[in-house]
JSON list of C-alpha atoms in Angstrom, two decimals:
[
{"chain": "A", "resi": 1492, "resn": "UNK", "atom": "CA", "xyz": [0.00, 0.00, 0.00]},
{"chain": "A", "resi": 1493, "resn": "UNK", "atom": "CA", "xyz": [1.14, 3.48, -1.10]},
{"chain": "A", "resi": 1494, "resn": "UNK", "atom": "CA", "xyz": [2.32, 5.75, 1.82]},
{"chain": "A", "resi": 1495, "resn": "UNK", "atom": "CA", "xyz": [-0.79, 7.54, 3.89]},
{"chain": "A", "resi": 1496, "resn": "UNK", "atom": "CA", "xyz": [0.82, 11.21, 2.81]},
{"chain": "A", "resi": 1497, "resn": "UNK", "atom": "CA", "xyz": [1.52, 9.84, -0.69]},
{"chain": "A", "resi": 1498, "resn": "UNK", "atom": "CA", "xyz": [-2.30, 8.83, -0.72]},
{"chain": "A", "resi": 1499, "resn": "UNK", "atom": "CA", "xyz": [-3.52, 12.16, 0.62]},
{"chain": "A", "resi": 1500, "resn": "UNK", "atom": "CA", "xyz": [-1.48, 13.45, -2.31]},
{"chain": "A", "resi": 1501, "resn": "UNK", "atom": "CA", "xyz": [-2.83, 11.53, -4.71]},
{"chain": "A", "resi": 1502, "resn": "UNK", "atom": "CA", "xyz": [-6.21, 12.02, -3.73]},
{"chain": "A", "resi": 1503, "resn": "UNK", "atom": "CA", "xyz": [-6.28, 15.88, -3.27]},
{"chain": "A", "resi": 1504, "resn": "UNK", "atom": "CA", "xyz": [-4.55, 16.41, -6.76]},
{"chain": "A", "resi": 1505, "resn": "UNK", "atom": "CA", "xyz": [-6.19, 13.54, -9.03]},
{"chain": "A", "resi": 1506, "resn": "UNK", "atom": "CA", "xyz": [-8.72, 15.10, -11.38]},
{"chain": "A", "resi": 1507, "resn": "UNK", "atom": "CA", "xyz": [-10.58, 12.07, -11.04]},
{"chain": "A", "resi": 1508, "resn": "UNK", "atom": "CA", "xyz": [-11.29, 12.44, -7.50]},
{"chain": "A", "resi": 1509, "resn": "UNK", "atom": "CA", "xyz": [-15.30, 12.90, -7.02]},
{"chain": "A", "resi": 1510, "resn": "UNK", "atom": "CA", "xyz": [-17.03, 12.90, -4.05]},
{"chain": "A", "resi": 1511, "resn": "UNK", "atom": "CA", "xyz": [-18.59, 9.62, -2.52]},
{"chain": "A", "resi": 1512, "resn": "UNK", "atom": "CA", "xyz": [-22.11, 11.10, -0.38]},
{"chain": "A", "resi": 1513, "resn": "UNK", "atom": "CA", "xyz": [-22.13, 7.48, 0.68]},
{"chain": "A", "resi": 1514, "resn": "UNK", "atom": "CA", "xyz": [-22.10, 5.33, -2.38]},
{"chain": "A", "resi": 1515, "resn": "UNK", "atom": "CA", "xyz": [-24.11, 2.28, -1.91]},
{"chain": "A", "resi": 1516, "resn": "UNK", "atom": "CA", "xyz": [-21.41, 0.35, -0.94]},
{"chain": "A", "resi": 1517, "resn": "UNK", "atom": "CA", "xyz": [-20.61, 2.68, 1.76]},
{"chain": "A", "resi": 1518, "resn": "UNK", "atom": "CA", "xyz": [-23.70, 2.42, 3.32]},
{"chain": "A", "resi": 1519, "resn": "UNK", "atom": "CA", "xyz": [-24.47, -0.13, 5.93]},
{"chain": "A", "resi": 1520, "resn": "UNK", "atom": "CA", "xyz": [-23.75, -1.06, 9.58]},
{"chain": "A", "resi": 1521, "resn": "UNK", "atom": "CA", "xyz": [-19.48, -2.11, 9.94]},
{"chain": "A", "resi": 1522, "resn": "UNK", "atom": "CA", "xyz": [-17.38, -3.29, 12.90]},
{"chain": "A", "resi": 1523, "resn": "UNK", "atom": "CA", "xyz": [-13.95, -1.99, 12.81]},
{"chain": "A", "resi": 1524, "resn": "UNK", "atom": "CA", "xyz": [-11.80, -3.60, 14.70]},
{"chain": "A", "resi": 1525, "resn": "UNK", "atom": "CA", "xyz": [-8.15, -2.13, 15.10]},
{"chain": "A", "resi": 1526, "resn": "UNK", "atom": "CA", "xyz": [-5.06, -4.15, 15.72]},
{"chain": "A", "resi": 1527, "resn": "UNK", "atom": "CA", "xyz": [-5.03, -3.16, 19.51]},
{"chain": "A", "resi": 1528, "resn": "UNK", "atom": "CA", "xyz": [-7.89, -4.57, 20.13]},
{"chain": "A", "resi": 1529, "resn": "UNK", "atom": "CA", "xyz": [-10.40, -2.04, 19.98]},
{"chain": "A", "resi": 1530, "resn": "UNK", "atom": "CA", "xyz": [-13.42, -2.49, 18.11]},
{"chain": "A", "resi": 1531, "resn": "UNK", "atom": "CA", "xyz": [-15.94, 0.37, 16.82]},
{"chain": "A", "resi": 1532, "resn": "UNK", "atom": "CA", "xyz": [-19.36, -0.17, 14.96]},
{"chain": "A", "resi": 1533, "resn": "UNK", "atom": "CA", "xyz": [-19.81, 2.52, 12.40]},
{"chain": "A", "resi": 1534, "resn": "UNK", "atom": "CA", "xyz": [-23.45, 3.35, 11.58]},
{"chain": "A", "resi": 1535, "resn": "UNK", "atom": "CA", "xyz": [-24.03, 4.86, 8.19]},
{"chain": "A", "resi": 1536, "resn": "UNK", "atom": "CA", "xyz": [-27.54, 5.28, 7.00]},
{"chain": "A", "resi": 1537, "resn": "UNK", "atom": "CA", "xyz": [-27.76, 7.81, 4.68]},
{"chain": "A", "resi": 1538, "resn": "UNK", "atom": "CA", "xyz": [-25.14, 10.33, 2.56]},
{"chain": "A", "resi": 1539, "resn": "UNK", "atom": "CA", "xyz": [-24.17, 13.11, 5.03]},
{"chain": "A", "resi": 1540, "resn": "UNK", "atom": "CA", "xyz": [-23.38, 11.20, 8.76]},
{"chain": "A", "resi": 1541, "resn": "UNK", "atom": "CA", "xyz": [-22.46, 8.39, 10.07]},
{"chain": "A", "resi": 1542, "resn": "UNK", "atom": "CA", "xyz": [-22.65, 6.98, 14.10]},
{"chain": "A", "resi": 1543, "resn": "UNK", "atom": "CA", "xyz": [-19.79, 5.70, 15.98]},
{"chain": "A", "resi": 1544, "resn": "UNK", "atom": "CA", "xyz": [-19.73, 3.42, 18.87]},
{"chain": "A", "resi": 1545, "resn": "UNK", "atom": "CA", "xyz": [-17.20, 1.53, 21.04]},
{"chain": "A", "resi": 1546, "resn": "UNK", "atom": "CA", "xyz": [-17.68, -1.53, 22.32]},
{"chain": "A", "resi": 1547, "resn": "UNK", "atom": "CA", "xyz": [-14.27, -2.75, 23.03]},
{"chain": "A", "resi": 1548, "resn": "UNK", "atom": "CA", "xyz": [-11.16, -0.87, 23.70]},
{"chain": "A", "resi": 1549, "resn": "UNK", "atom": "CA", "xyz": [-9.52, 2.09, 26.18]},
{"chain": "A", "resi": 1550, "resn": "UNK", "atom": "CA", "xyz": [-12.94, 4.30, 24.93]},
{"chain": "A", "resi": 1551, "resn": "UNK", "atom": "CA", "xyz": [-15.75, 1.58, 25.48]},
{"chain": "A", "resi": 1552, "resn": "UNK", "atom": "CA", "xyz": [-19.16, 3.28, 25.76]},
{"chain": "A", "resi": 1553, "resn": "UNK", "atom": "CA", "xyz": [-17.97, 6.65, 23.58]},
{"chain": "A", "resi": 1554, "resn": "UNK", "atom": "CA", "xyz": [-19.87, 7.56, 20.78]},
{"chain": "A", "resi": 1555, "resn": "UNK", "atom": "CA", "xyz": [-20.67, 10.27, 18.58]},
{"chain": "A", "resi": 1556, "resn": "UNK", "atom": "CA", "xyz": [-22.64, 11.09, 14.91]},
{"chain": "A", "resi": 1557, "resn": "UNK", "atom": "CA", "xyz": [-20.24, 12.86, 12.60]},
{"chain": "A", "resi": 1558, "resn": "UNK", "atom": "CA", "xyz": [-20.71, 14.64, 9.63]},
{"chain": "A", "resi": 1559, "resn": "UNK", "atom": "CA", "xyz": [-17.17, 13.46, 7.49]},
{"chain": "A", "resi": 1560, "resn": "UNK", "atom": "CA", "xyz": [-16.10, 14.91, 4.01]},
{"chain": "A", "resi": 1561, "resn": "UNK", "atom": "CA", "xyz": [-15.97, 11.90, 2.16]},
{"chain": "A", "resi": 1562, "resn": "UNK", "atom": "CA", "xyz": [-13.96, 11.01, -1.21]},
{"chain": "A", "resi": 1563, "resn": "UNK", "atom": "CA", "xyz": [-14.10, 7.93, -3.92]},
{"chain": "A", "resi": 1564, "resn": "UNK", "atom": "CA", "xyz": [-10.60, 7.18, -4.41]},
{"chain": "A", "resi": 1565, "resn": "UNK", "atom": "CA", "xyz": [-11.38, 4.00, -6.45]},
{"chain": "A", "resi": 1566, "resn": "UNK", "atom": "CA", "xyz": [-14.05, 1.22, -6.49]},
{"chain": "A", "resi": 1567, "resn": "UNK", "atom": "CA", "xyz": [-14.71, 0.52, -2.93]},
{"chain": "A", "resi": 1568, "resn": "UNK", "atom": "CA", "xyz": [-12.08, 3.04, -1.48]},
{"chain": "A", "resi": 1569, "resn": "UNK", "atom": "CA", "xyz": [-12.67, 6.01, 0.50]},
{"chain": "A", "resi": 1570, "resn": "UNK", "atom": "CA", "xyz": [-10.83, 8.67, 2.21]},
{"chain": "A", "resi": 1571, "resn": "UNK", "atom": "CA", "xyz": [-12.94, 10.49, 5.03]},
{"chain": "A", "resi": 1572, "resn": "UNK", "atom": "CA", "xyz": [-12.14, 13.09, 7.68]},
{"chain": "A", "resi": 1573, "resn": "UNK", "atom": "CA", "xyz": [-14.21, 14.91, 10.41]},
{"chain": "A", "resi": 1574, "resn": "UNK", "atom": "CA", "xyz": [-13.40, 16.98, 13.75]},
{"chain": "A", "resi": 1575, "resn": "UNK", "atom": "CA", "xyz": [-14.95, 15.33, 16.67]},
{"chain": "A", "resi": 1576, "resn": "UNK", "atom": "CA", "xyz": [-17.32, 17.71, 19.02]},
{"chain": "A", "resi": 1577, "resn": "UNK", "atom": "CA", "xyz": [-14.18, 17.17, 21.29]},
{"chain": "A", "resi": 1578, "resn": "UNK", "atom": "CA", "xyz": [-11.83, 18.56, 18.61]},
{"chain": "A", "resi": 1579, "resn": "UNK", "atom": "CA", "xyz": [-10.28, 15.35, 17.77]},
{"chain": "A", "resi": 1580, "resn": "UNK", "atom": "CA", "xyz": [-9.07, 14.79, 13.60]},
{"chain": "A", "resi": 1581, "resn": "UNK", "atom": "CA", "xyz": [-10.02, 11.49, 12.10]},
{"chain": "A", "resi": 1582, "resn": "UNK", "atom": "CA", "xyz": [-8.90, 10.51, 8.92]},
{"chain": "A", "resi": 1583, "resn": "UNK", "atom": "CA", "xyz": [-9.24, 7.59, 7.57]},
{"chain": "A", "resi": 1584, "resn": "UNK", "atom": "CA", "xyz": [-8.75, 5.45, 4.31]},
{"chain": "A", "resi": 1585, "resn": "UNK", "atom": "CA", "xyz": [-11.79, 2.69, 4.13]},
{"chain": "A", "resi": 1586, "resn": "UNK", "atom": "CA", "xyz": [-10.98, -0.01, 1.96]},
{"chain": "A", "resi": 1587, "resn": "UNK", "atom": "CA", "xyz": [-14.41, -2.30, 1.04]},
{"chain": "A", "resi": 1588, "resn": "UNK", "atom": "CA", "xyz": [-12.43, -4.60, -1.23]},
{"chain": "A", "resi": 1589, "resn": "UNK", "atom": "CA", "xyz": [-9.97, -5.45, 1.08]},
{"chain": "A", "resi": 1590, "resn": "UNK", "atom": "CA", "xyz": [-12.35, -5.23, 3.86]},
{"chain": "A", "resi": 1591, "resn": "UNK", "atom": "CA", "xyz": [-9.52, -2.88, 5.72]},
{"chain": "A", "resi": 1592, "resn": "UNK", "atom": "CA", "xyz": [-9.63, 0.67, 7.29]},
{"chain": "A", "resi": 1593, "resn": "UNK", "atom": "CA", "xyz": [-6.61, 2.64, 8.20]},
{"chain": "A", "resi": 1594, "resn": "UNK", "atom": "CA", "xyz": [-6.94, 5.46, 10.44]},
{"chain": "A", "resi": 1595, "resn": "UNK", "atom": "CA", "xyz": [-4.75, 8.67, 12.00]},
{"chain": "A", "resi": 1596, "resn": "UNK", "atom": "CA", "xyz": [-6.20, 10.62, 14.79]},
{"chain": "A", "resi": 1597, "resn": "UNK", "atom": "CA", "xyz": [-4.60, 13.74, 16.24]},
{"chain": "A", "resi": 1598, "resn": "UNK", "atom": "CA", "xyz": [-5.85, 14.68, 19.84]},
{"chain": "A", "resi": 1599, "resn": "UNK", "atom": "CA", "xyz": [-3.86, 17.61, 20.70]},
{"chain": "A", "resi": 1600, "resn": "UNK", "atom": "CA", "xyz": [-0.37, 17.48, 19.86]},
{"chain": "A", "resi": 1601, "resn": "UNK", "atom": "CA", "xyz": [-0.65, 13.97, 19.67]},
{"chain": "A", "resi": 1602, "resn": "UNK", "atom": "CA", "xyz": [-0.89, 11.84, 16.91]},
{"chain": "A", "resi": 1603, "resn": "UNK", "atom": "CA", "xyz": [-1.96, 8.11, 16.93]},
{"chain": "A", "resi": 1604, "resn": "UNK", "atom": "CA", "xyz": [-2.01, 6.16, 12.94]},
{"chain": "A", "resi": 1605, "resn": "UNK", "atom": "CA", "xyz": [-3.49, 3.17, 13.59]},
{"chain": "A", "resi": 1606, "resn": "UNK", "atom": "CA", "xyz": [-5.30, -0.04, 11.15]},
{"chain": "A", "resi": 1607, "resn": "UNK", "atom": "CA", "xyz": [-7.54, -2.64, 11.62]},
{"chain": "A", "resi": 1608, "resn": "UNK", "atom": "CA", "xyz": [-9.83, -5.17, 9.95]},
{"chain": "A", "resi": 1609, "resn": "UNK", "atom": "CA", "xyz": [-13.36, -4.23, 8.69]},
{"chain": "A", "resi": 1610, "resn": "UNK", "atom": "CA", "xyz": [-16.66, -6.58, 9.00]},
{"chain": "A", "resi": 1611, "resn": "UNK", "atom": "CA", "xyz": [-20.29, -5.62, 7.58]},
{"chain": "A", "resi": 1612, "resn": "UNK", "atom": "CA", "xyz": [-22.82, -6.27, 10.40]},
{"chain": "A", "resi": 1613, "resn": "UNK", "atom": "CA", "xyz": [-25.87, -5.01, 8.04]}
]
């Protein structure tokens, strides 16, 4: 897999770059769970939100309904990023054919790039 700043790159500067308002494949009801350990169902229902929830990990019980910017990189690939009502940056590249989401979160001054498997719940 390309480099998370080389994808950024790629994405921000490709012509071919449209936005995904929650293609069809996007939609649906997803655990991600992240290589240490924690797991997080992702709710989206329609084009402009999506839920969170934690049900495993440090942050069990935390949720929130965000409002991301979301972008088609390819078939099946995304690239979305929203502030938190805390003021925590999420990024994150969702991969549906590889069924694999990689994430970097900056709380702060710190920064935390983390990756985990995906599995669609509904």
């Amino acid at each position: 897999m390309k480099s998370l700043p080389l994808l950024i790159t790629t994405i921000l500067l490709s012509s071919l770059v449209t936005t995904a308002h929650a293609a069809e494949a996007y939609l649906g009801q997803f655990l991600y769970q992240y290589d240490g350990g924690s797991v997080y169902r992702v709710t989206v229902k329609e084009a402009k939100s999506m839920s969170w929830l934690c049900i495993k990990g440090d942050e069990k019980g935390a949720h929130g309904v965000e409002t991301p910017e979301r972008f088609a990189v390819a078939d099946k690939v995304y690239f979305a990023t929203w502030v938190e009502k805390t003021g925590i940056n999420v990024t994150q590249v969702i991969n549906l054919n590889t069924m694999k989401v990689y994430s970097t979160i900056i709380d702060g001054k710190q920064r935390y790039v983390i990756s985990g498997n995906i599995v669609r719940e509904k």
